[in-house]
PDB file of C-alpha atoms in Angstrom:
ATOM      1  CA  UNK A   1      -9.829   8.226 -15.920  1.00 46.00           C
ATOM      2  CA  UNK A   2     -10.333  11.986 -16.007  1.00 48.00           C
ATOM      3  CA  UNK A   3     -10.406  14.077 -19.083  1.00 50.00           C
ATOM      4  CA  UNK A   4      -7.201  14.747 -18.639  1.00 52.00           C
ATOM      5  CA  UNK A   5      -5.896  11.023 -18.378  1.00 52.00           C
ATOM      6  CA  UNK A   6      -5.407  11.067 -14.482  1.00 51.00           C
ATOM      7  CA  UNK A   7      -7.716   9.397 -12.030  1.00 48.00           C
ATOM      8  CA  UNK A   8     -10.758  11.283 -10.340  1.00 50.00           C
ATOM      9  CA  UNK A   9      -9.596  13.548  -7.865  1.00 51.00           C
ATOM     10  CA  UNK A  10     -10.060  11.642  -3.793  1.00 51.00           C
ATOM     11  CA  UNK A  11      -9.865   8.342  -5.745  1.00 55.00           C
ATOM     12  CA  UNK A  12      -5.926   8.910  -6.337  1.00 67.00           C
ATOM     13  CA  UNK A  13      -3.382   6.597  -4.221  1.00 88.00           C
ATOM     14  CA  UNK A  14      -1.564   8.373  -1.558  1.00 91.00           C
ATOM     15  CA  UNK A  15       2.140   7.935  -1.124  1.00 94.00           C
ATOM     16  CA  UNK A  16       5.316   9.706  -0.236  1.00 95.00           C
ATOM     17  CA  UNK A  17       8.299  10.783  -2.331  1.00 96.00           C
ATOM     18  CA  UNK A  18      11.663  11.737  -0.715  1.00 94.00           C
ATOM     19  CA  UNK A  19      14.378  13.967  -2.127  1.00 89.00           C
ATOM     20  CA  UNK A  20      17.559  13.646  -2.510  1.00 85.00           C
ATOM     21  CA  UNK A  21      18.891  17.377  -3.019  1.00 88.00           C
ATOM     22  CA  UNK A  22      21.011  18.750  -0.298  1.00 88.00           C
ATOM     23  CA  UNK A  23      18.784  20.187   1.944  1.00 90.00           C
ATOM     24  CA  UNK A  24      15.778  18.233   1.565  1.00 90.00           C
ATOM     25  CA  UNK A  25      17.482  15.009   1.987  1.00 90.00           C
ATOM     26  CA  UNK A  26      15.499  12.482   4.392  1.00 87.00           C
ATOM     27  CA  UNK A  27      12.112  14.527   3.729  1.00 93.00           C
ATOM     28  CA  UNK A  28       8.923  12.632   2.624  1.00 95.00           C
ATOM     29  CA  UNK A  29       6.689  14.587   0.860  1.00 96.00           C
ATOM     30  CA  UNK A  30       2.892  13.430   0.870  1.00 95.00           C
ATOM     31  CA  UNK A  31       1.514  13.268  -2.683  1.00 96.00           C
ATOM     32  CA  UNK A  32      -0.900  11.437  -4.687  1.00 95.00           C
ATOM     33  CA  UNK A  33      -0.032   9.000  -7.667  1.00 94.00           C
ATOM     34  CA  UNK A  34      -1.741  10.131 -10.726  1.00 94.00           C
ATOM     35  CA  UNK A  35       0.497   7.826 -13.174  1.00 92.00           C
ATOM     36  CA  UNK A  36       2.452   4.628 -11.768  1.00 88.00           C
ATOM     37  CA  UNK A  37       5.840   4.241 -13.266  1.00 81.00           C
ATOM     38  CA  UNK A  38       6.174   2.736 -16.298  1.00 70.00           C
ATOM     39  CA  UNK A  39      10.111   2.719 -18.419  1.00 53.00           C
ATOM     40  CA  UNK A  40       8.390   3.962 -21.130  1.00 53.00           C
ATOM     41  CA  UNK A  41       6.679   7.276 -19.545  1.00 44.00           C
ATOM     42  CA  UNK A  42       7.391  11.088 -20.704  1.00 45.00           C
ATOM     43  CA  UNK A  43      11.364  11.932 -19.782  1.00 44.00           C
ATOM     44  CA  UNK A  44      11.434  14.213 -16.855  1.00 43.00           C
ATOM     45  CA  UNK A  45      12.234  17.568 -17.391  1.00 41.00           C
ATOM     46  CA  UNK A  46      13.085  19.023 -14.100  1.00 40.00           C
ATOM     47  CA  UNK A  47      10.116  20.240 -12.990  1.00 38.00           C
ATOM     48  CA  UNK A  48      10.067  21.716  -9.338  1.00 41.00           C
ATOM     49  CA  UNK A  49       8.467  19.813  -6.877  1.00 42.00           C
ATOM     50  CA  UNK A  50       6.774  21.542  -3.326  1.00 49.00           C
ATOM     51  CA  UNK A  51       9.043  25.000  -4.867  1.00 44.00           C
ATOM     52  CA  UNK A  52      12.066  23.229  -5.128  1.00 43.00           C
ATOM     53  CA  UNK A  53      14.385  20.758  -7.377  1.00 42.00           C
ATOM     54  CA  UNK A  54      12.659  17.835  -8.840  1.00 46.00           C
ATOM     55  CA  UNK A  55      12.913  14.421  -7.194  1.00 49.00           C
ATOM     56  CA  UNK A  56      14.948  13.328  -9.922  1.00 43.00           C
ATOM     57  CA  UNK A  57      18.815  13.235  -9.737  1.00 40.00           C
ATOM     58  CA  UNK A  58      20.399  13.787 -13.438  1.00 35.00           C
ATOM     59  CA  UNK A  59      23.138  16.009 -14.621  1.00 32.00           C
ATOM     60  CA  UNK A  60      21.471  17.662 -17.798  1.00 31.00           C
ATOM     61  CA  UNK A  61      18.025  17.903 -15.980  1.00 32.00           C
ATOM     62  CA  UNK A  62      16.232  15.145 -18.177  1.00 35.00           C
ATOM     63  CA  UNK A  63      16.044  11.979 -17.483  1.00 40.00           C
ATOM     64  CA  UNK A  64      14.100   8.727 -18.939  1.00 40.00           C
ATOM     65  CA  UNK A  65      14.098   7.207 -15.748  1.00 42.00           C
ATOM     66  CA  UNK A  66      14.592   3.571 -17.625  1.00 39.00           C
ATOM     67  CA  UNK A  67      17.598   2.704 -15.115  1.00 47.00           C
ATOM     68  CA  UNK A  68      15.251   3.696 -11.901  1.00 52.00           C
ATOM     69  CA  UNK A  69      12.218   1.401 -12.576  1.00 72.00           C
ATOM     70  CA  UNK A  70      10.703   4.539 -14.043  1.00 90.00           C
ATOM     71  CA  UNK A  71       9.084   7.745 -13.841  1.00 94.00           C
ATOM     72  CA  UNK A  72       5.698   7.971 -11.637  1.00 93.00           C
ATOM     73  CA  UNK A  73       3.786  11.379 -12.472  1.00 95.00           C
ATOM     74  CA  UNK A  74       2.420  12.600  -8.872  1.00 95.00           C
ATOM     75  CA  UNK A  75       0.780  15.520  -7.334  1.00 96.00           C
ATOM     76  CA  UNK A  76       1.665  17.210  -4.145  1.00 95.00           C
ATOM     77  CA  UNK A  77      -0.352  17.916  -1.542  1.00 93.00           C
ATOM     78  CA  UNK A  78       1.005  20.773  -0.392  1.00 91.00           C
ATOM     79  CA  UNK A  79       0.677  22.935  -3.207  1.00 93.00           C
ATOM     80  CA  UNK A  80      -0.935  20.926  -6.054  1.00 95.00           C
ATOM     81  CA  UNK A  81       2.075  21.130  -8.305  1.00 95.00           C
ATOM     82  CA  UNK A  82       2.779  17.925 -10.257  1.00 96.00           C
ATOM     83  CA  UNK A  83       5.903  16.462 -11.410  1.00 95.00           C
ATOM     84  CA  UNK A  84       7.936  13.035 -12.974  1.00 95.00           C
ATOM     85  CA  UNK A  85       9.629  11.576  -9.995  1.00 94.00           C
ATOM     86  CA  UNK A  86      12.034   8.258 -10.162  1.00 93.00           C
ATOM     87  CA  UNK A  87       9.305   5.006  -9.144  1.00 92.00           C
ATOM     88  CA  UNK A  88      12.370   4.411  -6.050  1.00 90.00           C
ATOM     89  CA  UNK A  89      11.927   7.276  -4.481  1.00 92.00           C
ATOM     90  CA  UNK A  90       8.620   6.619  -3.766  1.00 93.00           C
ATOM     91  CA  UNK A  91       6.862   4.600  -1.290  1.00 93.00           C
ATOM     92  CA  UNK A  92       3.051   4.229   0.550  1.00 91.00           C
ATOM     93  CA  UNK A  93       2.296   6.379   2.919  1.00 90.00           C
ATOM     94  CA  UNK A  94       2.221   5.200   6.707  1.00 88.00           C
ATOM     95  CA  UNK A  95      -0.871   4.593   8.178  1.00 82.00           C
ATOM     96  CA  UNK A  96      -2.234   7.962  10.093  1.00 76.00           C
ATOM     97  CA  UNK A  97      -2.023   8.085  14.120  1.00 70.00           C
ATOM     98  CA  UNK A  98      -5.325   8.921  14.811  1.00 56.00           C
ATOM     99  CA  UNK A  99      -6.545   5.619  13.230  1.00 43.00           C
ATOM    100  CA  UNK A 100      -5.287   3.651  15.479  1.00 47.00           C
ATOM    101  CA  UNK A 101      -6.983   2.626  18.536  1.00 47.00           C
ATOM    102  CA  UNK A 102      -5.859   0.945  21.901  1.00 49.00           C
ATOM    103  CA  UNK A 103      -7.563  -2.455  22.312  1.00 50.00           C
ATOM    104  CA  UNK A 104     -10.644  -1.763  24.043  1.00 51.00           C
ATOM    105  CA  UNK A 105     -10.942  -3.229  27.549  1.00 57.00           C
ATOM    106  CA  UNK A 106     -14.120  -2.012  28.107  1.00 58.00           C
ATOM    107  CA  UNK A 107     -16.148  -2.002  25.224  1.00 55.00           C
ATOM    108  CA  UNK A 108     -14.963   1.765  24.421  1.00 57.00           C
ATOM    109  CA  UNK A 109     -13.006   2.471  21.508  1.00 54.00           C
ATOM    110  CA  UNK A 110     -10.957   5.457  21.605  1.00 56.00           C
ATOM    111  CA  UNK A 111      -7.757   7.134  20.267  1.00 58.00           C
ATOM    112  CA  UNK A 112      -3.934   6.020  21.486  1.00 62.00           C
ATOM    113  CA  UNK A 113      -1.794   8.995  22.802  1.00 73.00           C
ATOM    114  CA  UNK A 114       1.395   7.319  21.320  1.00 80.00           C
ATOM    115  CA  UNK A 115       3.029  10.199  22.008  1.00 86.00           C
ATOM    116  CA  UNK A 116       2.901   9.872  26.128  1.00 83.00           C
ATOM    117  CA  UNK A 117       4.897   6.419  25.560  1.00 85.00           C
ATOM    118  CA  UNK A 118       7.587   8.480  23.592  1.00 90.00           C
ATOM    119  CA  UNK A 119      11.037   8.872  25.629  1.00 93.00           C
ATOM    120  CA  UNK A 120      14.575  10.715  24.963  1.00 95.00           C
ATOM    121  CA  UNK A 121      16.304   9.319  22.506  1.00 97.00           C
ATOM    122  CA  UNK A 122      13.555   8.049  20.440  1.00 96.00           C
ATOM    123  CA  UNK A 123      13.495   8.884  16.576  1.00 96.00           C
ATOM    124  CA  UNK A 124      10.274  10.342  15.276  1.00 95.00           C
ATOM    125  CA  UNK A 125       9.107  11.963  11.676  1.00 95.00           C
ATOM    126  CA  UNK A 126       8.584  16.159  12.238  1.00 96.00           C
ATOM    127  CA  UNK A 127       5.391  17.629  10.005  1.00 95.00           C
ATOM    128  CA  UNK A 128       7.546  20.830   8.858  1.00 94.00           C
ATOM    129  CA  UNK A 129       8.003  23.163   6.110  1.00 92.00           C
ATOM    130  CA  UNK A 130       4.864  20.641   4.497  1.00 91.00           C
ATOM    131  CA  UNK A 131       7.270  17.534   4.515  1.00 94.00           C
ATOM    132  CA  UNK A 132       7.996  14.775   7.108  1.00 95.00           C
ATOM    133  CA  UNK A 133      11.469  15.597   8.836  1.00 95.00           C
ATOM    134  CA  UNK A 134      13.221  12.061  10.639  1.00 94.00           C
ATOM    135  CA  UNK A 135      13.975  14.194  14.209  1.00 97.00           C
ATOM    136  CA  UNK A 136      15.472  12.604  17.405  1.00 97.00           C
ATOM    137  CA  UNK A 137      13.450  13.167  20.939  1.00 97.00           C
ATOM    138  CA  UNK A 138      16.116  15.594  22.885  1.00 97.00           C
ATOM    139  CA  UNK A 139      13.672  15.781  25.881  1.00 96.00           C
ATOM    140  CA  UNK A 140       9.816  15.630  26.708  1.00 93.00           C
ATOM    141  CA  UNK A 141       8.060  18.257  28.923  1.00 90.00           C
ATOM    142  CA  UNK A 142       6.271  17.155  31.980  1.00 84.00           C
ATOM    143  CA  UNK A 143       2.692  17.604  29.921  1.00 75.00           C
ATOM    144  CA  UNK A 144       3.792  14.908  27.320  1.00 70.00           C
ATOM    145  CA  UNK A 145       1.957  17.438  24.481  1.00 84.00           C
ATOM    146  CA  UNK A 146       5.300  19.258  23.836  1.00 93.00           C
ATOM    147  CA  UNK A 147       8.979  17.595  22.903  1.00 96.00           C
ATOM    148  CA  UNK A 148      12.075  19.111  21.621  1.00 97.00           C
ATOM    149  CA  UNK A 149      13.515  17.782  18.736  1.00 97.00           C
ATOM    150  CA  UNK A 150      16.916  17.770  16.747  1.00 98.00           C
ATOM    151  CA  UNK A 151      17.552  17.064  12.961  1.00 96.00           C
ATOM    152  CA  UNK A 152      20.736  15.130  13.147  1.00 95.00           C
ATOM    153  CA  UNK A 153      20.981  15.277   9.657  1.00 93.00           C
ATOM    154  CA  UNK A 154      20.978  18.765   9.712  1.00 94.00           C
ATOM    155  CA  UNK A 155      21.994  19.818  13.447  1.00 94.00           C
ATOM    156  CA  UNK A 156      19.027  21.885  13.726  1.00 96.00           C
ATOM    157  CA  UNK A 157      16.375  21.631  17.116  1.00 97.00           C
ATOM    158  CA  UNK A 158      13.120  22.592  17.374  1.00 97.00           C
ATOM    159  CA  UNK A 159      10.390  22.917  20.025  1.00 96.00           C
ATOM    160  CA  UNK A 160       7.293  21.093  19.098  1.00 96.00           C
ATOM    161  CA  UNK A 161       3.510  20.057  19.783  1.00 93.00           C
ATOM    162  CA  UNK A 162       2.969  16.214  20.063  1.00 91.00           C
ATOM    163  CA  UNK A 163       0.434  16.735  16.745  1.00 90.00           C
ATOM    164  CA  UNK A 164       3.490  17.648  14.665  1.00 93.00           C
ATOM    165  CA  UNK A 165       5.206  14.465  14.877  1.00 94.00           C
ATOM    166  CA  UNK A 166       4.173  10.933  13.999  1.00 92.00           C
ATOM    167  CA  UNK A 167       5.883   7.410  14.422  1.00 91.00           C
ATOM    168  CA  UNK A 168       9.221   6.865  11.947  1.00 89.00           C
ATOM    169  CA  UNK A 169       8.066   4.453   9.393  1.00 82.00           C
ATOM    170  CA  UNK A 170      10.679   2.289   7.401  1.00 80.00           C
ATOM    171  CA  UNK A 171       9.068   0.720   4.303  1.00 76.00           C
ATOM    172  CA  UNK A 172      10.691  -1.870   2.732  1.00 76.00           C
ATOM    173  CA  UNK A 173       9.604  -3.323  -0.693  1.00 70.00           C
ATOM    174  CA  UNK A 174       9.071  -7.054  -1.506  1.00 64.00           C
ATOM    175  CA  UNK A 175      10.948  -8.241  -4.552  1.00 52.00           C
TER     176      UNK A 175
END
């Protein structure tokens, strides 16, 4: 541990946390775990997330988190702002794109344009506004490096690189 009781900075866990607030519902956030939940942790006391509401859903703003598994403290990536946020609405985050590889066939390993195998209709995660966005594939343009996307969730469409979007992940937890 650090001075400050949280673990050395590039050492910390990576994970996600999604939000449940209108407008930001169905968003993962990437941010680092600097305390795992525990029932017994600090009550939460609102504190704003990447400039908005905090991850936790209570009517008075405080909440002991005892009912949720917990309080987790994290740190966002985005902006370095930390915050309580309920252990459930957290998960790992996905493995990155560029670390995967196609199976090399002769001898050379090299990157997997995932994106070229990608076709209308297809659901995809959108990099935007510094959170991960579940978007459907509307249509592809001939050069495969540009799609256009909708929100359904939020009926809004975008035009977009192929960099800005990554596989949808669904995590499910063992019990």
């Amino acid at each position: 541990d650090g001075a400050d009781g949280h673990a050395p900075q590039g050492l910390l866990p990576r994970m996600e946390v999604m939000y449940s607030q209108e407008g930001l519902a169905g968003c993962w956030y990437e941010v680092e775990l600097l305390r795992p939940a525990s029932t017994s942790d600090q009550s939460c006391d609102g504190a704003a997330g990447p400039g908005t509401d905090s991850a936790v859903d209570s009517s008075d703003g405080a909440a002991t988190g005892a009912s949720t598994g917990g309080l987790a403290l994290v740190r966002h990536l985005s902006d370095g702002s930390e915050e309580w946020v309920p252990a459930h609405h957290l998960r790992p985050s996905p493995p990155r794109v560029a670390q995967w590889a196609t199976p090399p066939t002769d001898g050379a390993s090299r990157c997997w344009d995932w994106s070229s195998k990608l076709a209308v209709g297809d659901f995809v995660d959108l990099h935007y506004q510094g959170g991960w966005w579940e978007v459907q594939v509307l249509s592809k343009h001939a050069s495969s490096t540009r799609f256009h996307v909708v929100a359904l969730r939020y009926s809004t469409q975008h035009e977009v690189k192929s960099d800005a979007l990554r596989p949808c992940w669904r995590y499910s937890p063992c019990h």
